[in-house]
XYZ file of C-alpha atoms in Angstrom:
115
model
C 12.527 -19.256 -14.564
C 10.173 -18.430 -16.743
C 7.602 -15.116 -15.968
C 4.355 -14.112 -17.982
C 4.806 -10.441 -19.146
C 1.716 -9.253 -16.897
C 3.649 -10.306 -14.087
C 7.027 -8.446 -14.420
C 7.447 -4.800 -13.906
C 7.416 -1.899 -16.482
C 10.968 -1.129 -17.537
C 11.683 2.565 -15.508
C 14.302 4.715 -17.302
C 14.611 7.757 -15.083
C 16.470 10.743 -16.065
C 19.736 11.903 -14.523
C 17.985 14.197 -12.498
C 15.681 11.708 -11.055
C 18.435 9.025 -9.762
C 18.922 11.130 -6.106
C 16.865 8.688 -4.580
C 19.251 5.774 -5.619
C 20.989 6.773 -2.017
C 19.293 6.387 1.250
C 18.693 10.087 2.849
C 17.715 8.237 6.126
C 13.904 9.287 5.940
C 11.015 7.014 6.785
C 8.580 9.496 4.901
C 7.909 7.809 1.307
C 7.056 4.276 3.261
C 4.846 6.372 6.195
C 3.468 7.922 3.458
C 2.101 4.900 1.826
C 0.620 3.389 5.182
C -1.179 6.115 5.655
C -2.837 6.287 2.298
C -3.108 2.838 2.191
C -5.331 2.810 5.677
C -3.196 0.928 7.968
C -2.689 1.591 11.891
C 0.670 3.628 12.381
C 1.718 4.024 15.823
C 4.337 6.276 16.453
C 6.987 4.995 19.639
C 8.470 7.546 22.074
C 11.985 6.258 21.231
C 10.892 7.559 17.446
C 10.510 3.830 16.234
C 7.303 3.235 14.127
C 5.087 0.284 13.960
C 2.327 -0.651 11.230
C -0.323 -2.968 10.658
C -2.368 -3.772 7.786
C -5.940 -3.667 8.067
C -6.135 -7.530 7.570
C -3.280 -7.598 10.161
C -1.170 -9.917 8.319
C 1.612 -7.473 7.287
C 3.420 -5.740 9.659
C 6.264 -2.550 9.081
C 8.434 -1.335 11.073
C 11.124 1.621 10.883
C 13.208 0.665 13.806
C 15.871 3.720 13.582
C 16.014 3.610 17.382
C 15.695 -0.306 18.227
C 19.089 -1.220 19.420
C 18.735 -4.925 18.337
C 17.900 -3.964 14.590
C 21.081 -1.688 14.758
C 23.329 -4.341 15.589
C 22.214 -6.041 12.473
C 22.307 -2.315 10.332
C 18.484 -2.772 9.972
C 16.078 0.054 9.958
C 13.168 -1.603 8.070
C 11.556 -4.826 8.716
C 8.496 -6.373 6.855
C 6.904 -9.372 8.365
C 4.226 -11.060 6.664
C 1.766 -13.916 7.790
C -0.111 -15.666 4.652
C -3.394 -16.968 5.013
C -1.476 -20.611 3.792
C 1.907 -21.357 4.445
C 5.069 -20.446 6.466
C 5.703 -16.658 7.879
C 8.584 -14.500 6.148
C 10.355 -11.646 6.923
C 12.275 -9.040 4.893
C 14.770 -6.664 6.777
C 16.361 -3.354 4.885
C 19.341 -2.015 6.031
C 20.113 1.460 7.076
C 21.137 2.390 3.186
C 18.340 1.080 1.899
C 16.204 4.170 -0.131
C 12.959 4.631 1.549
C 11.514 4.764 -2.244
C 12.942 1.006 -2.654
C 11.177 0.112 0.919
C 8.235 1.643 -0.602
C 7.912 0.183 -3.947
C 8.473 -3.452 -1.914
C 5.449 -2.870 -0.206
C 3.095 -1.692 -2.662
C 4.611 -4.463 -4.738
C 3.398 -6.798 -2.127
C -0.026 -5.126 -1.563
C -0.839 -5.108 -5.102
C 0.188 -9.051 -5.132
C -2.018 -9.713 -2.345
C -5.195 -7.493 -4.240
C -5.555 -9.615 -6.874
């Protein structure tokens, strides 16, 4: 497969120092973070799941630490996505999955859909 340069991602050497967030500390707060910023509805559950739209409401997130079906599976995060053309996907992160990673998916897939 072949990829034009503009499309692949700058080459990220982080220090020593900066590699804690290689392991999953189990907090939603990096991806929240971004949905806020990034103007979507959050709705907060009273089982302390969270559910997010975006303001086109094709992409939904959800952290799911309390869903008993995603736990059966060891999935926290899922990302659904309905395109304007084509088929519906879904992407599921389990429960070691880095927030940070989550995040960077999603404004990977925001700044996709921008252009």
């Amino acid at each position: 497969m072949n990829a034009s340069a503009t499309l692949l991602p700058a080459a990220v050497r982080p220090s020593l120092e900066d590699r804690h967030w290689l392991s999953s500390d189990h907090c939603a707060t990096p991806v929240l973070g971004l949905l806020h910023a990034l103007g979507w509805t959050v709705v907060d559950t009273p089982e302390a799941n969270v559910h997010a739209t975006s303001p086109d409401g094709r992409v939904y997130v959800g952290w799911l630490p309390e869903d008993p079906a995603a736990w059966t599976r060891d999935i926290v995060w899922r990302v659904q996505v309905q395109p304007t053309e084509g088929d519906a996907w879904v992407q599921e992160f389990g429960t070691h999955t880095p927030a940070e990673a989550v995040a960077g998916f999603i404004a990977a897939l925001v700044a996709h859909s921008s252009r």
